[in-house]
Structures are given as C-alpha cells and as structure tokens.
Coordinates of C-alpha atoms and ligand atoms in Angstrom, one line a residue:
M5 CA 9.9 5.1 -14.1
M6 CA 6.1 4.9 -14.3
V7 CA 3.6 3.7 -11.7
E8 CA 0.1 2.7 -12.7
I9 CA -2.5 3.1 -9.9
F10 CA -5.4 0.6 -9.9
S11 CA -7.9 1.6 -7.2
E12 CA -10.8 -0.6 -6.1
V13 CA -12.0 2.4 -4.1
E14 CA -13.6 5.3 -5.8
D15 CA -12.1 8.2 -3.9
E16 CA -10.6 10.9 -6.2
E17 CA -9.0 12.9 -3.5
L18 CA -7.3 9.8 -2.0
I19 CA -6.0 8.7 -5.4
D20 CA -4.8 12.2 -6.2
T21 CA -3.1 12.5 -2.8
I22 CA -1.3 9.2 -3.2
S23 CA -0.2 10.1 -6.7
K24 CA 1.3 13.4 -5.5
G25 CA 3.0 11.5 -2.6
L26 CA 4.6 9.1 -5.1
V27 CA 5.8 11.9 -7.3
K28 CA 7.2 13.8 -4.3
A29 CA 9.1 10.7 -3.0
Y30 CA 10.4 9.2 -6.2
N31 CA 9.7 11.7 -9.0
V32 CA 8.0 8.9 -10.9
K33 CA 5.3 9.3 -13.5
V34 CA 1.9 8.2 -12.2
I35 CA -1.1 7.2 -14.2
V36 CA -4.5 6.1 -12.9
S37 CA -6.2 3.0 -14.4
R38 CA -9.8 1.9 -13.9
H39 CA -9.3 -1.9 -13.9
K40 CA -10.4 -4.0 -11.0
I41 CA -9.0 -7.2 -9.6
G42 CA -10.9 -10.1 -11.2
N43 CA -11.9 -13.2 -9.1
A44 CA -10.8 -11.5 -5.9
E45 CA -13.0 -13.9 -3.9
R46 CA -10.4 -16.6 -4.6
A47 CA -8.0 -14.8 -2.3
Y48 CA -10.6 -14.6 0.5
N49 CA -9.9 -16.7 3.7
S50 CA -13.3 -17.2 5.3
R51 CA -11.8 -18.4 8.6
R52 CA -9.6 -15.2 8.9
K53 CA -12.2 -13.0 7.2
Q54 CA -9.2 -11.5 5.3
Y55 CA -7.7 -11.6 1.9
D56 CA -4.3 -13.2 1.1
A57 CA -2.3 -10.3 -0.3
G58 CA 0.0 -12.6 -2.4
I59 CA -2.9 -14.3 -4.1
L60 CA -4.6 -11.0 -4.7
V61 CA -1.5 -9.6 -6.4
N62 CA -1.2 -12.7 -8.5
L63 CA -4.8 -12.6 -9.6
F64 CA -4.2 -9.0 -10.6
L65 CA -1.0 -9.7 -12.5
N66 CA -2.8 -12.5 -14.4
S67 CA -5.6 -10.3 -15.5
V68 CA -3.9 -7.0 -16.3
K69 CA -0.9 -6.1 -18.4
I70 CA 1.2 -3.5 -16.6
S71 CA 3.9 -1.6 -18.4
E72 CA 6.3 -0.9 -15.5
L73 CA 5.1 -0.9 -11.9
A74 CA 1.6 -1.0 -10.4
L75 CA 0.1 0.0 -7.1
I76 CA -3.3 -1.6 -6.2
I77 CA -5.4 0.3 -3.6
T78 CA -8.0 -1.8 -1.8
D79 CA -10.3 -1.5 1.2
K80 CA -10.0 -5.3 1.8
D81 CA -8.2 -6.3 5.0
L82 CA -5.0 -8.2 4.0
Y83 CA -2.7 -10.8 5.5
V84 CA 0.3 -12.9 4.5
D85 CA 1.2 -16.2 6.1
G86 CA 2.8 -15.7 9.5
L87 CA 1.3 -12.2 10.1
N88 CA -2.0 -11.2 11.6
F89 CA -2.4 -8.5 9.0
V90 CA -0.4 -6.4 6.6
F91 CA -0.9 -2.7 5.6
G92 CA 0.6 -3.6 2.3
Y93 CA 2.6 -6.1 0.3
A94 CA 4.9 -5.8 -2.7
P95 CA 6.1 -9.1 -4.1
G96 CA 7.4 -8.1 -7.5
R97 CA 6.3 -5.5 -10.0
A98 CA 3.0 -4.8 -8.3
G99 CA 2.4 -3.7 -4.8
I100 CA -0.9 -3.5 -2.9
I101 CA -2.0 -1.3 0.0
S102 CA -5.0 -1.8 2.2
L103 CA -7.1 1.1 3.5
A104 CA -8.9 -1.1 6.0
R105 CA -6.8 -0.3 9.0
L106 CA -5.9 3.3 8.1
D107 CA -9.3 4.7 9.2
Q108 CA -9.5 5.8 12.8
R109 CA -12.9 4.2 13.0
F110 CA -11.2 0.8 12.8
Y111 CA -9.7 1.6 16.2
G112 CA -13.0 2.9 17.6
L113 CA -12.0 6.5 17.2
P114 CA -13.7 9.4 15.4
P115 CA -12.8 9.7 11.7
D116 CA -9.8 11.9 10.7
R117 CA -9.7 12.5 7.0
R118 CA -6.3 14.2 7.0
L119 CA -4.7 11.4 9.0
Y120 CA -6.3 8.8 6.8
L121 CA -4.9 10.4 3.6
E122 CA -1.4 10.8 5.2
R123 CA -1.4 7.1 6.2
A124 CA -2.4 6.0 2.8
V125 CA 0.5 8.0 1.2
K126 CA 3.0 6.5 3.6
E127 CA 1.9 3.0 2.9
A128 CA 1.9 3.6 -0.9
V129 CA 5.3 5.2 -0.8
H130 CA 6.5 2.3 1.3
E131 CA 5.3 -0.4 -1.1
I132 CA 6.6 1.4 -4.2
G133 CA 9.9 1.7 -2.3
H134 CA 10.0 -2.1 -2.3
L135 CA 9.2 -2.3 -6.0
L136 CA 12.2 0.1 -6.5
G137 CA 14.4 -2.3 -4.6
L138 CA 14.4 -0.9 -1.1
H139 CA 14.3 -3.1 2.0
H140 CA 13.0 -2.3 5.5
C141 CA 15.0 0.5 7.2
R142 CA 15.8 0.8 10.9
D143 CA 15.3 4.5 10.9
R144 CA 11.9 5.0 12.6
G145 CA 11.4 8.2 10.7
C146 CA 12.0 6.6 7.3
V147 CA 9.0 5.6 5.2
M148 CA 10.7 2.2 4.7
F149 CA 10.5 1.4 8.4
F150 CA 8.2 -1.7 8.8
S151 CA 4.9 -0.7 10.3
N152 CA 3.9 -3.3 12.9
T153 CA 1.2 -1.0 14.2
I154 CA -0.6 2.1 13.0
E155 CA 1.5 4.1 15.5
D156 CA 4.6 3.1 13.6
T157 CA 3.0 4.4 10.4
D158 CA 2.0 7.7 12.2
R159 CA 5.6 8.1 13.5
K160 CA 7.3 7.7 10.2
G161 CA 7.7 10.2 7.5
S162 CA 6.3 10.0 3.9
V163 CA 9.6 9.8 2.1
P164 CA 12.6 7.5 2.3
C165 CA 15.6 8.6 4.3
E166 CA 18.8 9.7 2.5
A167 CA 20.5 6.3 2.9
C168 CA 17.4 4.5 1.3
M169 CA 17.2 7.1 -1.5
S170 CA 20.8 6.5 -2.4
R171 CA 20.0 2.8 -2.8
I172 CA 17.1 3.1 -5.3
R173 CA 17.3 1.3 -8.6
V174 CA 16.5 3.6 -11.5
Ligands
ZN217 ZN1 7.6 -3.3 3.7
ZN218 ZN1 15.6 4.5 5.2

C-alpha cells in the first residue's frame, strides 16, 4: 500500500515526521508530492471563517491523479457540517489533516514543537486508518479514538490498538 503526501505547508521536518509515523503504524510506502489544492477558496465559508473539509478533498481529487491513497496536510481550519471543527477528515481515498489547532499558540500557550509534531503524526495516522477501513475506536489510547478536543489527541497513542490493527484491509 502506498500513501502520497500532498502538503500545503512547507515544513520538511513535519512532513518527514508524519511519513515516519505512517510507516511505523502501517508499514506503508510513503511518497511526497508537491501539488497544491487548486481553487481552494471555493471551500471557504466566510461566515465560519473555515474551510469545508469535504469540498476541499473533492477539489483535490478533481485536480490530482492519485495512485492509491493520499494524505493532504493543510494549515487551513476545517469543518464538516454538524461539527464546530475537525482535526481531519477522510471520506474516501484521500484524507486531510489540519494543523490549525495543533499549535499550542492556538490555545494561547507557548509553542511546543515536539508536541506539535506528535499531534500531527497522530492525526495523520488516524485519517489514514480511516482510508484503510478503520472506524472510531472506544479505546482512549488507540489512535483511532475520535478526538473531540486536543486533550483527546494528547491522551491517545500514535498507532492503532491491536483490535484495530487486526481489522485493517490490506
Ligand atoms: Zn476519525
Ligand atoms: Zn483501536
């Protein structure tokens, strides 16, 4: 299985850390592409000042040919209908993660680079888990636990629990 990473954010260390996290969790092959989402402004909701994650992923899928699975990394703040925000979203063959709420500064706290990278890995491994057929898990330590808050993300681990691992489609 191969995952192509498309990052809107130029941060080599971040992309590299996420790649390693995906390899560690799923033993997938990861390649990094340089393509950006075209027409992203179409997904912008000016009332919410956020981007519709589903529209963004569709715009992406309409403009890029992906071979297997794709992970989009963005710094745009995302939402889906019915939720105030989402850390990520994975409707089909492509998943997206948002870095907007992973930075401690978003919560009025001093920056913490290590924590930021750790959170990004967890959200990436979570969304790719969905692409591999996993659903949300009740185990708070499992990466597939649904993060309602950043505390949920910080509490969970960066790999799926054994039960989830056994359910992965390969
Ligand atoms: Zn999820
Ligand atoms: Zn699990």
